[in-house]
Short mmCIF file of C-alpha atoms in Angstrom, two decimals:
data_model
loop_
_atom_site.label_atom_id
_atom_site.label_comp_id
_atom_site.label_asym_id
_atom_site.label_seq_id
_atom_site.Cartn_x
_atom_site.Cartn_y
_atom_site.Cartn_z
CA UNK A 156 33.80 14.64 -46.17
CA UNK A 157 33.42 11.22 -44.53
CA UNK A 158 30.20 9.32 -45.12
CA UNK A 159 28.75 7.30 -42.22
CA UNK A 160 28.82 3.60 -42.72
CA UNK A 161 25.37 2.13 -43.40
CA UNK A 162 23.77 0.53 -40.38
CA UNK A 163 24.14 -3.21 -40.37
CA UNK A 164 20.91 -5.18 -40.48
CA UNK A 165 19.85 -6.82 -37.21
CA UNK A 166 21.04 -10.36 -36.65
CA UNK A 167 18.55 -13.24 -37.06
CA UNK A 168 18.00 -13.59 -33.30
CA UNK A 169 17.08 -9.90 -32.99
CA UNK A 170 14.69 -10.19 -35.93
CA UNK A 171 13.05 -13.23 -34.38
CA UNK A 172 12.64 -11.44 -31.05
CA UNK A 173 11.07 -8.41 -32.72
CA UNK A 174 8.77 -10.57 -34.80
CA UNK A 175 7.74 -12.55 -31.71
CA UNK A 176 7.02 -9.34 -29.77
CA UNK A 177 4.97 -7.91 -32.62
CA UNK A 178 3.08 -11.18 -33.02
CA UNK A 179 2.33 -11.32 -29.30
CA UNK A 180 1.01 -7.76 -29.23
CA UNK A 181 -1.21 -8.42 -32.25
CA UNK A 182 -2.61 -11.66 -30.78
CA UNK A 183 -3.13 -10.05 -27.36
CA UNK A 184 -5.02 -7.14 -28.90
CA UNK A 185 -7.18 -9.53 -30.94
CA UNK A 186 -7.87 -11.75 -27.92
CA UNK A 187 -8.85 -8.78 -25.77
CA UNK A 188 -11.07 -7.36 -28.51
CA UNK A 189 -12.97 -10.64 -28.86
CA UNK A 190 -13.46 -10.98 -25.10
CA UNK A 191 -14.69 -7.40 -24.68
CA UNK A 192 -17.01 -7.86 -27.65
CA UNK A 193 -18.31 -11.11 -26.21
CA UNK A 194 -19.10 -9.46 -22.86
CA UNK A 195 -20.63 -6.19 -24.10
CA UNK A 196 -21.26 -6.46 -27.85
CA UNK A 197 -24.80 -7.84 -27.70
CA UNK A 198 -25.76 -6.68 -24.23
CA UNK A 199 -23.81 -7.26 -21.04
CA UNK A 200 -23.24 -10.79 -19.77
CA UNK A 201 -25.45 -11.66 -16.83
CA UNK A 202 -23.79 -12.03 -13.43
CA UNK A 203 -23.84 -15.58 -12.09
CA UNK A 204 -23.38 -17.30 -8.75
CA UNK A 205 -21.02 -15.55 -6.36
CA UNK A 206 -20.73 -12.55 -8.70
CA UNK A 207 -24.21 -11.53 -7.52
CA UNK A 208 -23.16 -11.97 -3.89
CA UNK A 209 -20.05 -9.82 -4.26
CA UNK A 210 -21.98 -7.15 -6.17
CA UNK A 211 -24.77 -6.96 -3.59
CA UNK A 212 -22.25 -6.93 -0.74
CA UNK A 213 -20.25 -4.10 -2.34
CA UNK A 214 -23.38 -2.00 -2.88
CA UNK A 215 -24.39 -2.65 0.73
CA UNK A 216 -21.00 -1.39 1.93
CA UNK A 217 -21.49 1.78 -0.10
CA UNK A 218 -24.84 2.24 1.65
CA UNK A 219 -23.16 1.99 5.06
CA UNK A 220 -23.45 -1.76 5.59
CA UNK A 221 -20.94 -3.92 7.46
CA UNK A 222 -17.65 -4.68 5.71
CA UNK A 223 -17.90 -8.35 6.75
CA UNK A 224 -21.32 -9.85 6.10
CA UNK A 225 -20.70 -13.56 5.71
CA UNK A 226 -18.96 -16.52 7.30
CA UNK A 227 -18.78 -18.20 3.86
CA UNK A 228 -17.20 -15.56 1.60
CA UNK A 229 -14.04 -13.63 2.58
CA UNK A 230 -14.33 -9.82 2.43
CA UNK A 231 -11.59 -8.47 0.15
CA UNK A 232 -13.45 -8.64 -3.17
CA UNK A 233 -16.58 -6.75 -2.04
CA UNK A 234 -14.33 -4.19 -0.32
CA UNK A 235 -12.38 -3.79 -3.57
CA UNK A 236 -15.58 -3.42 -5.60
CA UNK A 237 -16.97 -0.89 -3.13
CA UNK A 238 -13.74 1.12 -3.27
CA UNK A 239 -13.80 1.23 -7.07
CA UNK A 240 -17.50 2.07 -7.14
CA UNK A 241 -16.97 4.90 -4.66
CA UNK A 242 -14.49 6.47 -7.10
CA UNK A 243 -16.19 5.90 -10.45
CA UNK A 244 -19.77 4.86 -9.72
CA UNK A 245 -21.27 1.35 -9.46
CA UNK A 246 -20.31 0.22 -12.96
CA UNK A 247 -18.93 -3.25 -13.69
CA UNK A 248 -16.76 -1.69 -16.41
CA UNK A 249 -14.52 0.05 -13.87
CA UNK A 250 -13.89 -3.29 -12.15
CA UNK A 251 -13.07 -4.91 -15.49
CA UNK A 252 -10.57 -2.19 -16.39
CA UNK A 253 -8.89 -2.40 -12.98
CA UNK A 254 -8.71 -6.20 -13.05
CA UNK A 255 -7.39 -6.16 -16.62
CA UNK A 256 -4.46 -4.06 -15.37
CA UNK A 257 -3.93 -6.60 -12.58
CA UNK A 258 -4.17 -9.44 -15.10
CA UNK A 259 -1.44 -7.92 -17.30
CA UNK A 260 0.63 -7.35 -14.16
CA UNK A 261 0.20 -11.07 -13.36
CA UNK A 262 1.85 -11.85 -16.69
CA UNK A 263 4.77 -9.60 -15.80
CA UNK A 264 5.09 -11.14 -12.34
CA UNK A 265 5.01 -14.64 -13.84
CA UNK A 266 7.79 -13.71 -16.26
CA UNK A 267 9.90 -12.32 -13.41
CA UNK A 268 9.20 -15.29 -11.13
CA UNK A 269 10.05 -17.87 -13.78
CA UNK A 270 13.40 -16.23 -14.44
CA UNK A 271 14.22 -16.54 -10.75
CA UNK A 272 13.06 -20.16 -10.64
CA UNK A 273 15.56 -21.13 -13.32
CA UNK A 274 13.84 -20.54 -16.65
CA UNK A 275 15.62 -18.80 -19.51
CA UNK A 276 14.49 -15.44 -20.91
CA UNK A 277 12.78 -17.26 -23.79
CA UNK A 278 11.04 -19.63 -21.37
CA UNK A 279 9.84 -16.77 -19.15
CA UNK A 280 8.59 -14.82 -22.18
CA UNK A 281 6.77 -17.87 -23.51
CA UNK A 282 5.22 -18.59 -20.12
CA UNK A 283 3.89 -15.05 -19.83
CA UNK A 284 2.59 -15.14 -23.41
CA UNK A 285 0.72 -18.41 -22.83
CA UNK A 286 -0.85 -16.97 -19.69
CA UNK A 287 -1.88 -13.64 -21.24
CA UNK A 288 -3.11 -14.97 -24.60
CA UNK A 289 -5.25 -17.77 -23.18
CA UNK A 290 -8.83 -16.45 -23.48
CA UNK A 291 -10.02 -18.65 -20.61
CA UNK A 292 -7.49 -16.92 -18.35
CA UNK A 293 -7.97 -13.39 -19.67
CA UNK A 294 -11.74 -13.60 -19.21
CA UNK A 295 -11.35 -13.72 -15.42
CA UNK A 296 -10.55 -10.01 -15.50
CA UNK A 297 -14.11 -9.35 -16.71
CA UNK A 298 -15.88 -11.17 -13.89
CA UNK A 299 -16.57 -10.14 -10.30
CA UNK A 300 -15.00 -13.23 -8.74
CA UNK A 301 -11.79 -12.55 -6.76
CA UNK A 302 -9.59 -14.81 -8.90
CA UNK A 303 -7.47 -12.09 -10.54
CA UNK A 304 -6.77 -10.01 -7.39
CA UNK A 305 -6.03 -13.23 -5.49
CA UNK A 306 -3.59 -14.44 -8.15
CA UNK A 307 -1.91 -11.05 -8.40
CA UNK A 308 -1.31 -11.02 -4.64
CA UNK A 309 0.08 -14.58 -4.63
CA UNK A 310 2.47 -13.91 -7.49
CA UNK A 311 3.52 -10.62 -5.93
CA UNK A 312 4.24 -12.42 -2.64
CA UNK A 313 6.38 -15.04 -4.39
CA UNK A 314 8.29 -12.43 -6.40
CA UNK A 315 8.98 -10.52 -3.18
CA UNK A 316 10.11 -13.69 -1.43
CA UNK A 317 12.69 -14.58 -4.06
CA UNK A 318 14.20 -11.13 -3.42
CA UNK A 319 13.68 -11.17 0.34
CA UNK A 320 17.23 -10.08 1.17
CA UNK A 321 15.78 -7.20 3.17
CA UNK A 322 13.19 -7.51 5.99
CA UNK A 323 10.86 -5.01 4.33
CA UNK A 324 10.41 -7.31 1.34
CA UNK A 325 9.51 -10.24 3.57
CA UNK A 326 7.02 -7.99 5.38
CA UNK A 327 5.46 -6.91 2.10
CA UNK A 328 5.27 -10.54 1.01
CA UNK A 329 3.46 -11.35 4.23
CA UNK A 330 1.03 -8.51 3.64
CA UNK A 331 0.32 -9.82 0.11
CA UNK A 332 -0.40 -13.31 1.42
CA UNK A 333 -2.62 -11.87 4.13
CA UNK A 334 -4.62 -9.95 1.53
CA UNK A 335 -4.77 -13.05 -0.66
CA UNK A 336 -6.32 -14.93 2.24
CA UNK A 337 -8.90 -12.15 2.53
CA UNK A 338 -9.72 -12.75 -1.15
CA UNK A 339 -9.94 -16.57 -1.14
CA UNK A 340 -9.88 -18.39 2.17
CA UNK A 341 -8.90 -21.76 0.67
CA UNK A 342 -5.28 -20.64 1.06
CA UNK A 343 -5.64 -20.36 4.83
CA UNK A 344 -4.43 -23.88 5.62
CA UNK A 345 -1.28 -23.32 3.56
CA UNK A 346 0.03 -20.22 5.32
CA UNK A 347 1.92 -22.05 8.13
CA UNK A 348 4.48 -23.05 5.48
CA UNK A 349 5.28 -19.34 5.16
CA UNK A 350 5.21 -18.64 8.88
CA UNK A 351 8.88 -17.84 9.52
CA UNK A 352 9.14 -15.53 6.54
CA UNK A 353 6.49 -12.97 7.33
CA UNK A 354 4.12 -13.91 10.13
CA UNK A 355 4.01 -10.38 11.57
CA UNK A 356 2.88 -8.68 8.37
CA UNK A 357 0.44 -11.46 7.60
CA UNK A 358 -1.08 -11.13 11.07
CA UNK A 359 -1.30 -7.34 10.80
CA UNK A 360 -3.25 -7.51 7.55
CA UNK A 361 -5.63 -10.27 8.62
CA UNK A 362 -6.08 -9.26 12.27
CA UNK A 363 -9.31 -7.22 11.81
CA UNK A 364 -11.02 -10.04 9.95
CA UNK A 365 -9.71 -12.64 12.39
CA UNK A 366 -10.98 -10.57 15.33
CA UNK A 367 -14.39 -10.29 13.67
CA UNK A 368 -14.39 -14.05 13.17
CA UNK A 369 -13.48 -14.56 16.84
CA UNK A 370 -16.38 -12.40 18.00
CA UNK A 371 -18.86 -14.07 15.65
CA UNK A 372 -17.78 -17.71 15.92
CA UNK A 373 -15.52 -18.07 18.94
CA UNK A 374 -12.39 -18.80 16.90
CA UNK A 375 -10.11 -16.67 14.70
CA UNK A 376 -11.28 -17.17 11.12
CA UNK A 377 -11.72 -15.04 8.01
CA UNK A 378 -14.37 -17.13 6.33
CA UNK A 379 -14.95 -20.86 6.49
CA UNK A 380 -16.73 -22.65 3.69
CA UNK A 381 -14.68 -25.83 4.11
CA UNK A 382 -17.41 -28.04 5.57
CA UNK A 383 -19.97 -26.84 3.04
CA UNK A 384 -17.51 -27.37 0.16
CA UNK A 385 -16.58 -30.79 1.54
CA UNK A 386 -20.22 -31.90 1.60
CA UNK A 387 -20.90 -30.62 -1.92
CA UNK A 388 -17.64 -32.12 -3.17
CA UNK A 389 -18.53 -35.56 -1.79
CA UNK A 390 -22.00 -35.42 -3.33
CA UNK A 391 -20.99 -34.09 -6.78
CA UNK A 392 -21.96 -36.49 -9.58
CA UNK A 393 -20.62 -34.98 -12.82
CA UNK A 394 -17.15 -34.40 -14.22
CA UNK A 395 -17.61 -30.79 -15.37
CA UNK A 396 -19.04 -27.52 -14.12
CA UNK A 397 -22.71 -26.57 -13.98
CA UNK A 398 -24.15 -29.94 -14.95
CA UNK A 399 -26.96 -30.24 -12.40
CA UNK A 400 -24.63 -28.24 -10.15
CA UNK A 401 -25.46 -28.69 -6.47
CA UNK A 402 -23.37 -25.83 -5.07
CA UNK A 403 -25.99 -23.12 -5.32
CA UNK A 404 -28.82 -25.55 -4.58
CA UNK A 405 -27.17 -26.77 -1.38
CA UNK A 406 -26.15 -23.39 0.03
CA UNK A 407 -29.61 -22.19 1.22
CA UNK A 408 -30.17 -25.46 3.09
CA UNK A 409 -26.70 -25.20 4.62
CA UNK A 410 -27.25 -21.63 5.80
CA UNK A 411 -30.69 -22.51 7.20
CA UNK A 412 -29.45 -25.58 9.06
CA UNK A 413 -28.18 -23.67 12.10
CA UNK A 414 -28.10 -20.25 13.70
CA UNK A 415 -24.29 -20.02 13.89
CA UNK A 416 -21.38 -21.22 11.75
CA UNK A 417 -20.47 -23.73 14.46
CA UNK A 418 -23.95 -25.25 14.41
CA UNK A 419 -24.04 -25.44 10.63
CA UNK A 420 -20.58 -27.00 10.42
CA UNK A 421 -21.43 -29.54 13.13
CA UNK A 422 -24.62 -30.58 11.34
CA UNK A 423 -22.91 -31.02 8.00
CA UNK A 424 -19.90 -32.76 9.49
CA UNK A 425 -22.36 -35.30 10.87
CA UNK A 426 -23.79 -35.67 7.36
CA UNK A 427 -20.25 -36.20 6.00
CA UNK A 428 -19.53 -38.86 8.64
CA UNK A 429 -22.80 -40.61 7.85
CA UNK A 430 -21.99 -40.57 4.12
CA UNK A 431 -18.51 -42.01 4.73
CA UNK A 432 -19.98 -44.68 7.02
CA UNK A 433 -22.57 -45.58 4.38
CA UNK A 434 -20.22 -45.76 1.38
CA UNK A 435 -16.95 -46.56 3.09
CA UNK A 436 -13.76 -44.48 2.82
CA UNK A 437 -12.25 -46.48 -0.05
CA UNK A 438 -15.32 -46.10 -2.25
CA UNK A 439 -15.46 -42.39 -1.38
CA UNK A 440 -11.84 -41.90 -2.41
CA UNK A 441 -12.30 -43.94 -5.58
CA UNK A 442 -15.32 -41.82 -6.53
CA UNK A 443 -13.40 -38.63 -5.85
CA UNK A 444 -10.39 -39.77 -7.90
CA UNK A 445 -12.70 -40.57 -10.77
CA UNK A 446 -14.41 -37.18 -10.76
CA UNK A 447 -12.65 -34.25 -9.09
CA UNK A 448 -9.59 -33.93 -11.30
CA UNK A 449 -11.76 -34.09 -14.41
CA UNK A 450 -13.56 -31.05 -12.99
CA UNK A 451 -10.31 -29.28 -12.09
CA UNK A 452 -8.50 -29.74 -15.42
CA UNK A 453 -11.61 -29.59 -17.61
CA UNK A 454 -11.31 -27.84 -20.95
CA UNK A 455 -14.89 -26.66 -20.38
CA UNK A 456 -13.52 -23.69 -18.48
CA UNK A 457 -15.52 -20.99 -16.75
CA UNK A 458 -15.47 -19.03 -20.02
CA UNK A 459 -16.86 -21.89 -22.09
CA UNK A 460 -19.45 -22.78 -19.45
CA UNK A 461 -20.91 -19.27 -19.72
CA UNK A 462 -21.15 -19.27 -23.53
CA UNK A 463 -24.35 -20.28 -25.34
CA UNK A 464 -24.93 -24.04 -25.38
CA UNK A 465 -27.17 -26.83 -24.09
CA UNK A 466 -28.07 -26.48 -20.42
CA UNK A 467 -27.93 -30.25 -19.94
CA UNK A 468 -24.19 -30.12 -20.77
CA UNK A 469 -23.52 -27.36 -18.27
CA UNK A 470 -23.75 -24.29 -20.50
CA UNK A 471 -25.24 -21.26 -18.75
CA UNK A 472 -25.69 -19.14 -21.91
CA UNK A 473 -25.14 -15.88 -20.00
CA UNK A 474 -22.91 -14.49 -22.75
CA UNK A 475 -25.04 -13.15 -25.58
CA UNK A 476 -22.51 -13.94 -28.29
CA UNK A 477 -23.24 -14.87 -31.90
CA UNK A 478 -22.48 -18.45 -32.89
CA UNK A 479 -19.27 -17.59 -34.76
CA UNK A 480 -17.80 -15.72 -31.79
CA UNK A 481 -18.76 -18.44 -29.31
CA UNK A 482 -17.18 -20.99 -31.64
CA UNK A 483 -13.98 -18.96 -32.02
CA UNK A 484 -13.60 -18.52 -28.25
CA UNK A 485 -14.31 -22.20 -27.63
CA UNK A 486 -11.73 -23.27 -30.21
CA UNK A 487 -9.08 -20.88 -28.89
CA UNK A 488 -9.84 -22.01 -25.34
CA UNK A 489 -9.41 -25.67 -26.26
CA UNK A 490 -6.18 -25.02 -28.19
CA UNK A 491 -4.49 -23.04 -25.41
CA UNK A 492 -5.73 -25.42 -22.73
CA UNK A 493 -4.35 -28.44 -24.58
CA UNK A 494 -0.98 -26.81 -25.39
CA UNK A 495 -0.45 -25.57 -21.81
CA UNK A 496 -1.30 -28.92 -20.21
CA UNK A 497 0.63 -31.07 -22.68
CA UNK A 498 3.73 -28.86 -22.74
CA UNK A 499 3.65 -28.51 -18.95
CA UNK A 500 3.59 -32.31 -18.65
CA UNK A 501 6.79 -32.53 -20.70
CA UNK A 502 8.25 -29.63 -18.71
CA UNK A 503 7.63 -31.51 -15.45
CA UNK A 504 9.11 -34.75 -16.78
CA UNK A 505 12.19 -33.07 -18.29
CA UNK A 506 12.96 -30.62 -15.48
CA UNK A 507 16.43 -31.28 -14.12
CA UNK A 508 17.46 -28.13 -12.27
CA UNK A 509 17.90 -28.76 -8.55
CA UNK A 510 15.08 -26.92 -6.76
CA UNK A 511 15.87 -24.17 -4.28
CA UNK A 512 13.64 -23.34 -1.32
CA UNK A 513 11.35 -21.16 -3.42
CA UNK A 514 10.84 -23.85 -6.03
CA UNK A 515 10.05 -26.26 -3.20
CA UNK A 516 7.56 -23.75 -1.80
CA UNK A 517 5.85 -23.53 -5.18
CA UNK A 518 5.75 -27.33 -5.40
CA UNK A 519 4.23 -27.52 -1.92
CA UNK A 520 1.61 -24.97 -2.94
CA UNK A 521 0.61 -27.06 -5.96
CA UNK A 522 0.57 -30.27 -3.92
CA UNK A 523 -1.58 -28.61 -1.25
CA UNK A 524 -4.16 -27.58 -3.83
CA UNK A 525 -4.22 -30.97 -5.55
CA UNK A 526 -4.79 -32.69 -2.19
CA UNK A 527 -7.47 -30.16 -1.21
CA UNK A 528 -9.37 -30.53 -4.48
CA UNK A 529 -9.54 -34.30 -4.15
CA UNK A 530 -12.26 -33.85 -1.53
CA UNK A 531 -13.97 -30.47 -1.77
CA UNK A 532 -16.36 -29.11 -4.39
CA UNK A 533 -14.29 -28.25 -7.46
CA UNK A 534 -14.95 -25.79 -10.23
CA UNK A 535 -12.80 -25.28 -13.31
CA UNK A 536 -11.84 -21.79 -12.12
CA UNK A 537 -9.96 -23.33 -9.18
CA UNK A 538 -7.19 -24.24 -11.63
CA UNK A 539 -6.27 -20.55 -12.07
CA UNK A 540 -3.76 -20.34 -9.15
CA UNK A 541 -1.91 -23.31 -10.67
CA UNK A 542 -1.90 -21.95 -14.21
CA UNK A 543 1.13 -19.63 -13.84
CA UNK A 544 3.27 -22.59 -12.82
CA UNK A 545 1.84 -24.77 -15.58
CA UNK A 546 2.51 -21.95 -18.06
CA UNK A 547 6.07 -21.67 -16.70
CA UNK A 548 6.76 -25.37 -17.21
CA UNK A 549 5.09 -25.26 -20.62
CA UNK A 550 7.11 -22.16 -21.53
CA UNK A 551 10.38 -23.88 -20.67
CA UNK A 552 9.55 -26.90 -22.81
CA UNK A 553 8.31 -24.85 -25.78
CA UNK A 554 11.34 -22.54 -25.55
CA UNK A 555 13.59 -25.59 -25.60
CA UNK A 556 11.83 -26.85 -28.74
CA UNK A 557 12.19 -23.45 -30.37
CA UNK A 558 15.90 -23.27 -29.59
CA UNK A 559 16.45 -26.75 -31.04
CA UNK A 560 14.68 -25.72 -34.23
CA UNK A 561 16.98 -22.70 -34.60
CA UNK A 562 20.11 -24.67 -33.71
CA UNK A 563 20.71 -23.07 -30.32
CA UNK A 564 21.84 -24.81 -27.15
CA UNK A 565 18.36 -25.09 -25.63
CA UNK A 566 16.78 -24.67 -22.22
CA UNK A 567 19.42 -25.63 -19.63
CA UNK A 568 16.77 -26.42 -17.01
CA UNK A 569 15.49 -29.37 -19.07
CA UNK A 570 16.97 -32.74 -19.96
CA UNK A 571 15.31 -34.48 -22.92
CA UNK A 572 16.36 -38.07 -22.39
CA UNK A 573 14.21 -40.86 -23.81
CA UNK A 574 12.83 -41.96 -20.40
CA UNK A 575 11.92 -38.37 -19.50
CA UNK A 576 10.17 -37.83 -22.83
CA UNK A 577 8.27 -41.10 -22.40
CA UNK A 578 7.16 -40.01 -18.93
CA UNK A 579 6.14 -36.64 -20.35
CA UNK A 580 4.06 -38.33 -23.04
CA UNK A 581 2.23 -40.43 -20.44
CA UNK A 582 1.58 -37.44 -18.19
CA UNK A 583 0.45 -35.31 -21.15
CA UNK A 584 -1.97 -38.03 -22.25
CA UNK A 585 -3.38 -38.22 -18.71
CA UNK A 586 -3.88 -34.46 -18.41
CA UNK A 587 -5.49 -34.23 -21.84
CA UNK A 588 -7.81 -37.12 -20.95
CA UNK A 589 -8.82 -35.27 -17.77
CA UNK A 590 -9.33 -32.09 -19.78
CA UNK A 591 -11.49 -33.49 -22.56
CA UNK A 592 -12.74 -36.87 -21.35
CA UNK A 593 -15.32 -35.80 -18.76
CA UNK A 594 -18.23 -35.09 -21.13
CA UNK A 595 -17.42 -38.24 -23.11
CA UNK A 596 -17.63 -40.40 -19.99
CA UNK A 597 -20.67 -38.65 -18.52
CA UNK A 598 -22.98 -38.22 -21.54
CA UNK A 599 -24.79 -35.47 -19.61
CA UNK A 600 -27.45 -34.91 -22.28
CA UNK A 601 -28.21 -38.59 -22.88
CA UNK A 602 -31.77 -39.57 -22.14
#
């Protein structure tokens, strides 16, 4: 009788991978538990801002109302809410469950995309983990804003494009971008960069909304809040969200200023021109440089802004969380925010792989948003479409550090020369200053 040889123990790399997977699952479960508890544990969080608009619009659609009801907000999110409510009743919980699935799918799409953009398996895994474990990112799945569906559609489009060896994939990518534009219209000015890849599918998806816009306004548009956001952006005073926020206060006056979108835009464009003439373009740009990117990269994210805290500092206190839970979420938010920004800065400085056309497209997308947010009204949640790329760069750098610690070769996409590391340190310091320096400079509760 021959006895089977005992199974050999797994090698150290396999043990590390298993331990990392188990650690990720435990941290993800804990993060999700805290966020669900924060939202529902002491009574549901109150809806704020555009959440109320999307909710009312969705309920109106269920009652037979028009599917497009605004020239400011694009229609996909209320249509999505109405569809979910028609299946399971008008309960926010069903939206949260659906968007949580989309959020997890975003992590998977990010992992896949980063592999195709040149990151190693370890880098892609780390990028996805940073994205999924960050409580400020995960909390978007609980809110009625269109951020998670919009991001899912963008990542899906990019993942389809990197595999667009067949026409059907390019068509599907175009459909995803078209739907993303129906979720958040700020992307509309970027789509010509994608024109040759999938213009037909993009047009097919957006055609009904564009036709509605043509009938209502005389030009093909989905929704146009650009002039309103430009005016509010030029008149913002503070470096973080919800400190004497003028967005909601300005909107009723904007909507009442004219009978049609053209009239309203013309009136507020005149106000913008008068403001530029009064201050001068150089002072305007200097003011915007000194404020908008603090708002965009702020560590006082949309999650933190909704936790209990002083109203003068921009805390809405719509979460009914105990002090210990609010403190834990704030600390975890700050830690992940700092690690992602700092590691991404080093990832940018050390990146050496020659970019292909898809990497260039991603870079153009980031540059487009940075240029756009220099002028228009900025909220911290506008950083979300950039976060997958920041997490990817951060994942590559952190994976390289991990491989060096374990004596492996390291991330081939990065080169850690002294000049690159020095540049990374400068960029990391700048991003961390933008993230945490706004309240220090503003002193919003002073006096």
